[in-house]
Short mmCIF file of C-alpha atoms and ligand atoms in Angstrom, two decimals:
data_model
loop_
_atom_site.label_atom_id
_atom_site.label_comp_id
_atom_site.label_asym_id
_atom_site.label_seq_id
_atom_site.Cartn_x
_atom_site.Cartn_y
_atom_site.Cartn_z
CA MET A 1 0.08 -0.09 0.05
CA SER A 2 1.47 3.39 -0.68
CA PHE A 3 0.78 6.31 1.39
CA ILE A 4 0.08 9.92 1.27
CA LYS A 5 1.33 12.25 3.86
CA PHE A 6 -0.10 15.44 4.12
CA HIS A 7 1.61 18.51 6.16
CA ALA A 8 -0.67 21.43 5.98
CA ASP A 9 -0.01 24.78 7.75
CA GLN A 10 -3.29 24.23 9.94
CA LEU A 11 -4.51 20.71 10.14
CA PHE A 12 -8.40 20.48 11.30
CA ASP A 13 -9.35 16.85 11.94
CA GLY A 14 -13.25 17.30 12.41
CA TYR A 15 -13.01 18.21 16.06
CA ARG A 16 -9.92 20.97 16.78
CA PHE A 17 -6.76 22.08 14.92
CA ARG A 18 -3.81 19.69 15.56
CA LYS A 19 -0.39 21.04 16.37
CA GLN A 20 1.47 22.55 13.78
CA ASP A 21 4.03 19.51 13.10
CA GLU A 22 1.28 16.93 12.77
CA VAL A 23 1.03 15.00 9.48
CA LEU A 24 -2.05 13.27 8.25
CA ILE A 25 -1.52 9.92 6.46
CA THR A 26 -3.81 8.39 4.25
CA ASP A 27 -3.87 5.49 1.74
CA GLU A 28 -4.18 6.57 -2.13
CA ASN A 29 -8.00 6.68 -1.77
CA GLY A 30 -7.76 9.11 1.14
CA LYS A 31 -8.71 6.59 3.94
CA VAL A 32 -7.21 7.49 6.99
CA TYR A 33 -4.34 5.78 8.31
CA GLY A 34 -3.39 8.00 11.36
CA ILE A 35 -1.89 11.43 12.29
CA ILE A 36 1.54 11.20 13.18
CA PRO A 37 4.34 13.83 14.47
CA LEU A 38 6.59 15.32 11.56
CA SER A 39 9.63 14.12 13.00
CA GLU A 40 8.03 10.22 12.50
CA ALA A 41 6.63 11.11 8.95
CA GLY A 42 9.89 10.11 6.84
CA GLU A 43 10.12 11.53 3.21
CA ASP A 44 7.80 12.48 0.27
CA ILE A 45 5.73 14.78 2.33
CA LYS A 46 3.21 16.87 0.79
CA LYS A 47 3.49 20.47 1.88
CA VAL A 48 -0.23 21.97 1.94
CA GLU A 49 -0.88 25.78 2.21
CA GLY A 50 -3.82 27.09 4.31
CA ILE A 51 -5.92 24.71 6.24
CA LEU A 52 -6.59 20.95 5.72
CA CYS A 53 -9.99 19.86 6.49
CA PRO A 54 -12.60 16.79 6.34
CA GLY A 55 -14.82 16.96 3.34
CA PHE A 56 -17.83 19.15 4.23
CA VAL A 57 -21.50 17.90 5.16
CA ASN A 58 -24.31 19.96 3.68
CA ALA A 59 -26.92 19.04 6.06
CA HIS A 60 -29.95 20.33 4.15
CA CYS A 61 -30.79 20.84 0.39
CA HIS A 62 -32.93 20.31 -2.54
CA LEU A 63 -31.04 19.12 -5.29
CA GLU A 64 -34.34 18.79 -7.49
CA LEU A 65 -35.18 22.31 -7.42
CA SER A 66 -31.41 23.31 -8.77
CA PHE A 67 -33.23 24.26 -12.16
CA LEU A 68 -34.89 27.01 -10.36
CA LYS A 69 -31.66 29.07 -9.53
CA GLY A 70 -31.98 32.76 -9.89
CA VAL A 71 -36.07 32.47 -10.97
CA ILE A 72 -37.46 33.49 -7.82
CA PRO A 73 -36.41 37.38 -6.40
CA THR A 74 -34.82 37.56 -3.17
CA HIS A 75 -36.41 39.30 0.17
CA THR A 76 -40.02 37.96 -0.82
CA GLY A 77 -40.57 36.97 2.56
CA LEU A 78 -41.16 32.90 3.19
CA VAL A 79 -44.74 33.10 2.21
CA GLY A 80 -44.27 35.32 -1.16
CA PHE A 81 -41.43 32.43 -1.69
CA VAL A 82 -43.69 29.54 -1.09
CA SER A 83 -46.13 31.10 -3.74
CA GLN A 84 -43.53 31.49 -6.31
CA LEU A 85 -42.32 28.02 -5.76
CA MET A 86 -45.77 26.76 -6.51
CA GLN A 87 -45.87 28.53 -9.70
CA HIS A 88 -42.46 27.52 -11.00
CA ARG A 89 -42.11 23.92 -9.65
CA ASN A 90 -42.57 22.63 -13.06
CA ALA A 91 -40.27 22.12 -15.89
CA ALA A 92 -39.18 19.88 -18.71
CA THR A 93 -37.56 16.96 -17.12
CA GLU A 94 -34.18 17.55 -19.01
CA ILE A 95 -34.00 20.95 -17.70
CA ILE A 96 -34.40 19.37 -14.34
CA GLU A 97 -32.02 16.64 -14.53
CA GLN A 98 -29.39 18.95 -16.11
CA ALA A 99 -29.52 21.18 -13.26
CA ILE A 100 -29.46 18.56 -10.93
CA VAL A 101 -26.07 17.12 -12.77
CA ASP A 102 -24.74 20.42 -12.65
CA ALA A 103 -25.59 21.42 -9.17
CA GLU A 104 -24.09 17.96 -7.89
CA ALA A 105 -20.98 18.75 -9.58
CA GLU A 106 -20.87 22.51 -7.88
CA MET A 107 -21.19 20.98 -4.46
CA ILE A 108 -18.41 18.31 -5.39
CA ALA A 109 -16.13 21.24 -6.34
CA ASN A 110 -16.85 22.95 -3.08
CA GLY A 111 -15.61 19.96 -0.92
CA ILE A 112 -18.97 18.64 0.29
CA VAL A 113 -19.18 14.71 0.29
CA ALA A 114 -22.58 14.18 2.08
CA VAL A 115 -25.96 15.80 1.72
CA GLY A 116 -29.08 15.62 3.64
CA ASP A 117 -31.38 16.11 0.70
CA ILE A 118 -35.10 16.89 0.61
CA CYS A 119 -36.97 15.26 -2.38
CA ASN A 120 -40.89 15.84 -3.53
CA THR A 121 -40.09 13.61 -6.65
CA PRO A 122 -37.73 10.84 -8.04
CA HIS A 123 -35.96 13.13 -10.04
CA THR A 124 -32.55 12.68 -8.25
CA ILE A 125 -32.48 9.01 -8.13
CA ALA A 126 -30.52 8.60 -11.25
CA GLN A 127 -27.88 10.79 -10.48
CA LYS A 128 -27.71 9.55 -6.87
CA GLN A 129 -27.17 6.28 -7.82
CA LYS A 130 -23.79 7.39 -9.34
CA GLY A 131 -22.62 7.61 -5.90
CA ARG A 132 -20.60 10.55 -5.94
CA ILE A 133 -21.74 12.01 -3.00
CA LYS A 134 -23.40 10.35 0.06
CA TYR A 135 -27.03 11.29 0.26
CA GLN A 136 -29.69 10.94 3.02
CA ASN A 137 -32.89 11.35 1.12
CA PHE A 138 -35.91 13.16 3.15
CA ILE A 139 -38.86 12.56 1.36
CA GLU A 140 -41.12 15.32 2.13
CA VAL A 141 -44.96 15.20 2.64
CA ALA A 142 -47.42 18.27 2.81
CA GLY A 143 -50.78 18.45 3.71
CA PHE A 144 -52.47 20.97 6.65
CA VAL A 145 -56.36 19.54 5.84
CA PRO A 146 -56.75 16.54 8.13
CA GLY A 147 -59.15 14.69 5.91
CA ALA A 148 -56.02 14.71 3.26
CA ALA A 149 -53.60 12.99 5.56
CA GLU A 150 -54.45 9.31 4.16
CA SER A 151 -54.20 10.46 0.58
CA ARG A 152 -51.24 12.78 0.84
CA PHE A 153 -49.35 9.67 2.89
CA ASN A 154 -50.23 7.20 0.09
CA THR A 155 -48.76 9.35 -2.65
CA ILE A 156 -45.60 10.17 -1.10
CA LYS A 157 -45.39 6.56 0.13
CA GLU A 158 -45.26 5.37 -3.82
CA ILE A 159 -42.04 8.03 -4.24
CA ALA A 160 -40.59 6.89 -1.10
CA ASN A 161 -40.68 3.37 -2.36
CA GLN A 162 -38.61 4.23 -5.15
CA PHE A 163 -35.98 5.69 -3.13
CA TYR A 164 -36.09 2.82 -0.60
CA ASN A 165 -35.66 0.48 -3.65
CA HIS A 166 -32.32 2.17 -4.04
CA PHE A 167 -31.11 3.53 -1.11
CA PRO A 168 -32.93 1.30 1.81
CA ASN A 169 -30.84 2.90 4.58
CA ASN A 170 -30.89 6.45 3.57
CA THR A 171 -34.48 6.96 2.83
CA SER A 172 -36.71 8.46 5.31
CA ILE A 173 -40.47 10.32 4.79
CA VAL A 174 -40.67 13.53 6.48
CA PRO A 175 -42.80 16.47 7.13
CA HIS A 176 -42.44 19.78 5.35
CA ALA A 177 -43.11 22.42 7.74
CA PRO A 178 -45.40 23.23 10.78
CA TYR A 179 -48.10 25.36 8.28
CA SER A 180 -48.39 22.52 5.91
CA VAL A 181 -48.76 19.59 7.74
CA SER A 182 -51.76 18.48 9.93
CA LEU A 183 -51.27 16.43 13.20
CA GLN A 184 -52.97 13.48 11.50
CA LEU A 185 -50.03 13.38 8.83
CA LEU A 186 -47.54 13.78 11.45
CA ASP A 187 -48.73 10.63 13.16
CA LYS A 188 -48.47 8.77 10.17
CA ILE A 189 -44.80 9.78 9.54
CA LYS A 190 -44.54 8.77 13.03
CA GLU A 191 -45.91 5.23 12.70
CA HIS A 192 -44.17 4.70 9.67
CA SER A 193 -40.42 6.37 11.00
CA HIS A 194 -38.81 3.12 12.18
CA ASN A 195 -36.39 5.41 13.97
CA LYS A 196 -34.97 6.94 10.70
CA ILE A 197 -33.82 10.33 10.47
CA PHE A 198 -36.43 13.18 10.66
CA SER A 199 -36.29 16.65 9.34
CA ILE A 200 -38.75 19.64 9.52
CA HIS A 201 -38.33 22.97 7.96
CA ASN A 202 -38.94 24.93 11.48
CA GLN A 203 -39.73 28.92 12.06
CA GLU A 204 -38.38 30.16 8.90
CA THR A 205 -40.15 32.97 9.15
CA ALA A 206 -42.15 35.00 12.04
CA GLN A 207 -45.21 34.58 10.42
CA GLU A 208 -45.28 30.72 11.08
CA ASN A 209 -45.42 31.73 15.22
CA ILE A 210 -48.08 34.42 14.52
CA PHE A 211 -50.36 31.81 12.76
CA PHE A 212 -50.07 29.17 15.37
CA LYS A 213 -50.77 31.52 18.16
CA GLU A 214 -53.42 34.29 16.70
CA LYS A 215 -54.39 32.46 13.16
CA ILE A 216 -53.69 35.79 11.66
CA GLY A 217 -51.19 36.79 9.07
CA GLU A 218 -49.78 35.84 5.68
CA PHE A 219 -50.20 31.95 6.11
CA LEU A 220 -53.87 32.83 6.87
CA SER A 221 -54.41 34.92 3.64
CA LEU A 222 -52.18 32.27 1.63
CA TYR A 223 -54.47 29.63 2.71
CA ASN A 224 -57.87 31.83 2.15
CA ASN A 225 -56.47 32.90 -1.51
CA LEU A 226 -56.02 28.69 -2.01
CA GLY A 227 -59.73 28.21 -1.06
CA VAL A 228 -58.59 26.01 1.91
CA ASP A 229 -61.53 26.22 4.78
CA LEU A 230 -59.24 26.32 8.28
CA SER A 231 -62.51 26.21 10.08
CA PHE A 232 -60.47 22.92 11.57
CA PHE A 233 -57.42 24.55 12.84
CA ASN A 234 -57.47 25.82 16.69
CA ASN A 235 -54.78 28.59 17.39
CA LYS A 236 -54.10 27.28 20.91
CA TYR A 237 -50.20 27.20 20.60
CA ASN A 238 -47.64 29.24 21.90
CA SER A 239 -45.34 28.64 18.80
CA SER A 240 -45.27 26.52 15.85
CA VAL A 241 -43.11 23.98 17.89
CA ASP A 242 -45.67 23.77 20.43
CA TYR A 243 -48.07 22.54 17.63
CA TYR A 244 -46.00 19.70 16.48
CA ILE A 245 -43.04 18.74 18.72
CA ASP A 246 -45.02 15.84 20.64
CA ARG A 247 -45.96 14.06 17.46
CA ILE A 248 -42.19 13.29 16.66
CA ALA A 249 -40.73 10.02 17.67
CA LYS A 250 -38.21 10.80 20.64
CA GLU A 251 -35.55 8.41 19.82
CA MET A 252 -34.70 9.68 16.33
CA ASN A 253 -32.05 12.06 15.05
CA ALA A 254 -34.10 15.13 14.39
CA LEU A 255 -33.24 18.11 12.09
CA PHE A 256 -34.73 21.29 12.89
CA VAL A 257 -33.77 23.30 9.51
CA HIS A 258 -33.63 27.27 9.56
CA ASN A 259 -34.79 28.02 13.22
CA THR A 260 -34.66 31.63 11.98
CA PHE A 261 -37.29 32.84 14.63
CA THR A 262 -36.79 30.07 17.15
CA ALA A 263 -36.72 31.36 20.81
CA LYS A 264 -35.28 29.83 23.63
CA GLU A 265 -38.63 28.37 25.00
CA ASP A 266 -39.00 26.39 21.60
CA ILE A 267 -35.30 24.98 21.89
CA ASP A 268 -36.34 24.12 25.60
CA SER A 269 -39.17 22.04 24.23
CA ILE A 270 -37.06 20.59 21.23
CA VAL A 271 -34.47 19.57 23.82
CA LYS A 272 -36.99 17.97 26.23
CA GLN A 273 -38.74 16.01 23.79
CA ILE A 274 -36.00 14.68 21.26
CA SER A 275 -32.88 12.55 22.18
CA ASN A 276 -30.79 13.82 19.42
CA PRO A 277 -31.94 17.25 18.05
CA TYR A 278 -29.68 19.11 15.07
CA PHE A 279 -30.10 22.57 14.31
CA CYS A 280 -29.31 23.32 10.99
CA LEU A 281 -28.34 26.74 10.03
CA CYS A 282 -28.82 27.98 6.47
CA PRO A 283 -27.85 31.81 6.79
CA ALA A 284 -27.36 32.34 2.88
CA ALA A 285 -31.22 31.17 2.03
CA ASN A 286 -32.39 32.98 5.31
CA LEU A 287 -30.55 36.20 3.69
CA TYR A 288 -32.22 35.44 0.66
CA ILE A 289 -36.02 34.81 1.15
CA GLU A 290 -36.39 36.66 4.53
CA ASN A 291 -33.03 38.83 5.02
CA SER A 292 -32.86 37.90 8.58
CA LEU A 293 -30.57 35.48 10.68
CA PRO A 294 -31.38 33.31 13.59
CA ASP A 295 -30.08 33.77 17.05
CA ILE A 296 -26.92 31.36 16.56
CA ASN A 297 -25.79 31.88 20.19
CA LEU A 298 -28.85 30.29 21.33
CA PHE A 299 -27.93 26.99 19.58
CA ARG A 300 -24.00 27.18 20.64
CA SER A 301 -25.47 27.00 24.06
CA VAL A 302 -27.24 23.61 23.69
CA ASN A 303 -24.75 20.76 24.37
CA SER A 304 -22.03 23.05 23.86
CA GLY A 305 -22.64 23.30 20.24
CA ASN A 306 -22.35 20.06 19.42
CA ASN A 307 -25.81 19.64 17.90
CA ILE A 308 -25.28 22.72 15.20
CA VAL A 309 -24.98 21.63 11.53
CA VAL A 310 -24.78 23.81 8.35
CA GLY A 311 -27.07 23.58 5.19
CA THR A 312 -27.20 25.15 1.85
CA ASP A 313 -30.77 24.95 1.29
CA SER A 314 -31.52 24.89 -2.77
CA LEU A 315 -30.66 27.06 -5.54
CA ALA A 316 -34.05 28.45 -5.39
CA SER A 317 -33.18 30.29 -2.60
CA ASN A 318 -29.33 30.60 -2.66
CA HIS A 319 -26.74 31.77 -5.16
CA SER A 320 -24.42 28.69 -4.84
CA LEU A 321 -24.46 25.32 -3.02
CA SER A 322 -21.00 26.25 -0.95
CA ILE A 323 -20.82 25.10 2.96
CA LEU A 324 -17.86 27.43 2.97
CA GLU A 325 -20.05 30.33 1.59
CA GLU A 326 -22.21 29.43 4.53
CA LEU A 327 -19.60 29.31 6.95
CA SER A 328 -18.08 32.61 5.80
CA ILE A 329 -21.49 34.40 6.26
CA ILE A 330 -21.82 33.17 9.74
CA GLN A 331 -18.12 34.21 10.25
CA GLU A 332 -19.06 37.80 9.12
CA HIS A 333 -22.03 38.22 11.53
CA HIS A 334 -20.17 36.56 14.61
CA PRO A 335 -16.25 37.11 14.29
CA THR A 336 -15.84 36.03 17.61
CA ILE A 337 -16.78 32.10 16.82
CA GLU A 338 -13.53 30.54 16.43
CA LEU A 339 -13.09 28.83 13.35
CA ALA A 340 -12.52 25.36 14.68
CA GLU A 341 -15.98 25.50 16.03
CA LEU A 342 -17.41 26.44 12.73
CA LEU A 343 -15.53 23.83 10.87
CA LYS A 344 -16.78 21.18 13.34
CA TRP A 345 -20.81 22.02 12.68
CA ALA A 346 -19.69 21.66 8.87
CA THR A 347 -17.77 18.22 9.38
CA ILE A 348 -18.24 15.94 12.35
CA ASN A 349 -21.58 17.53 13.44
CA GLY A 350 -22.91 17.31 10.17
CA ALA A 351 -21.79 13.72 9.70
CA ARG A 352 -23.33 12.65 13.09
CA ALA A 353 -26.69 14.21 12.27
CA LEU A 354 -26.86 12.16 9.19
CA THR A 355 -25.66 9.08 10.80
CA LEU A 356 -22.59 8.71 8.36
CA ASP A 357 -19.92 9.36 10.94
CA LYS A 358 -18.98 5.97 10.67
CA SER A 359 -16.94 6.93 7.57
CA LEU A 360 -17.24 10.56 7.07
CA GLY A 361 -16.86 14.18 9.01
CA SER A 362 -13.44 13.36 10.49
CA PHE A 363 -9.80 12.47 9.99
CA GLU A 364 -10.24 9.38 12.41
CA ILE A 365 -8.74 6.05 11.55
CA ASN A 366 -10.55 4.18 8.80
CA LYS A 367 -12.73 6.66 7.94
CA GLN A 368 -12.53 8.02 4.46
CA PRO A 369 -13.84 11.92 4.70
CA GLY A 370 -12.63 13.25 1.55
CA ILE A 371 -9.64 15.61 2.21
CA ILE A 372 -10.30 19.22 1.24
CA GLN A 373 -8.21 22.36 1.21
CA ILE A 374 -8.90 25.79 2.39
CA ILE A 375 -7.11 28.78 1.26
CA ASN A 376 -7.35 32.42 1.63
CA LYS A 377 -4.88 34.26 -0.26
CA LYS A 378 -6.16 37.64 0.38
CA TYR A 379 -6.15 37.38 4.26
CA LEU A 380 -3.99 35.71 6.70
CA GLY A 381 -5.50 33.93 9.47
CA ASN A 382 -8.62 32.57 9.85
CA ASN A 383 -10.99 34.82 7.77
CA LEU A 384 -12.91 32.58 5.52
CA VAL A 385 -14.31 35.27 3.22
CA ASN A 386 -13.01 34.99 -0.19
CA SER A 387 -11.30 31.84 0.71
CA THR A 388 -11.32 29.25 -2.11
CA ILE A 389 -10.96 25.20 -1.95
CA GLU A 390 -9.31 22.55 -3.38
CA VAL A 391 -10.31 19.02 -3.11
CA PHE A 392 -7.92 16.50 -2.97
CA LEU A 393 -9.41 13.12 -2.22
ZN1 ZN B 1 -35.31 23.70 2.66
#
């Protein structure tokens, strides 16, 4: 077996920066053999400028929506965004499929090795079968009217079965968002969950909490405009989390995505109810749609920040699919957060959330997590803005 020896300016192992004199040893496929002192590493050492880091995990994406890049204007607010998405969802299959191929290539070039991907259709299956990126497929169902739960669930099961056929261990049925799923539909999802991974778009807009608290606002207007009779809906909740949290299986890894308008009380009830909650930050999409960001420090105080992960959301609500870009946005708004903490969210935390940490997320022996180099030629130190990525293995 031939080894590759990497000696970087900074070696980040998925958890922390290692000592300057440590060398990462892998086989020719990037399988980790160990991290050893430079003095023991012998000859033929590859010198790496900048930071050497395990491949990134994109915990939330909608690969199938890639064809909508640039279609929906920025700052519409979520309800405006959802309305536009409904109008633009259909396109020729070739256009949808080509955009999927291109978007996946973009993620690979940006050092992404695993993706938590929301699917409403089977469009991504063919590309995913090529195995270039590891996917957890979240087959998403919606339907706020209780009477529709049965038929909505049966329809989504047919799509989910196509994914189960190809990716039996990496597929689960998940709800879209609190405002778009009935409690009856949530119960069906729970019955069917078999302790697979759960995901939900959570509190992406202030309108969501207003709707559940007071039954007023933009979601009420949206449903009225769509001709949906909401007489069944009783607004007795303190927030949207209060509406759905006791309907989720407790033992699963559960991803709460966006959390832009999540309060400390919501986090407390999530943590109380769910054994393994993960809070997924998608800052670029939040700025694109609502032009606001979550209170990141609230999530850093849960389990020392070990439950924070990072996602790009889709190209319908983002200019690129780059975890580095997401991290640099967070860094711009929170310059005091240590770089190691940010990189941890995007590597080992993401791998744990998607239950892919046996092989991904860190430079631990026998893992094959992907090897990327982060270089910033403009600034010295730990500034990620204007950094670039090289993918080694
Ligand atoms: Zn999303």
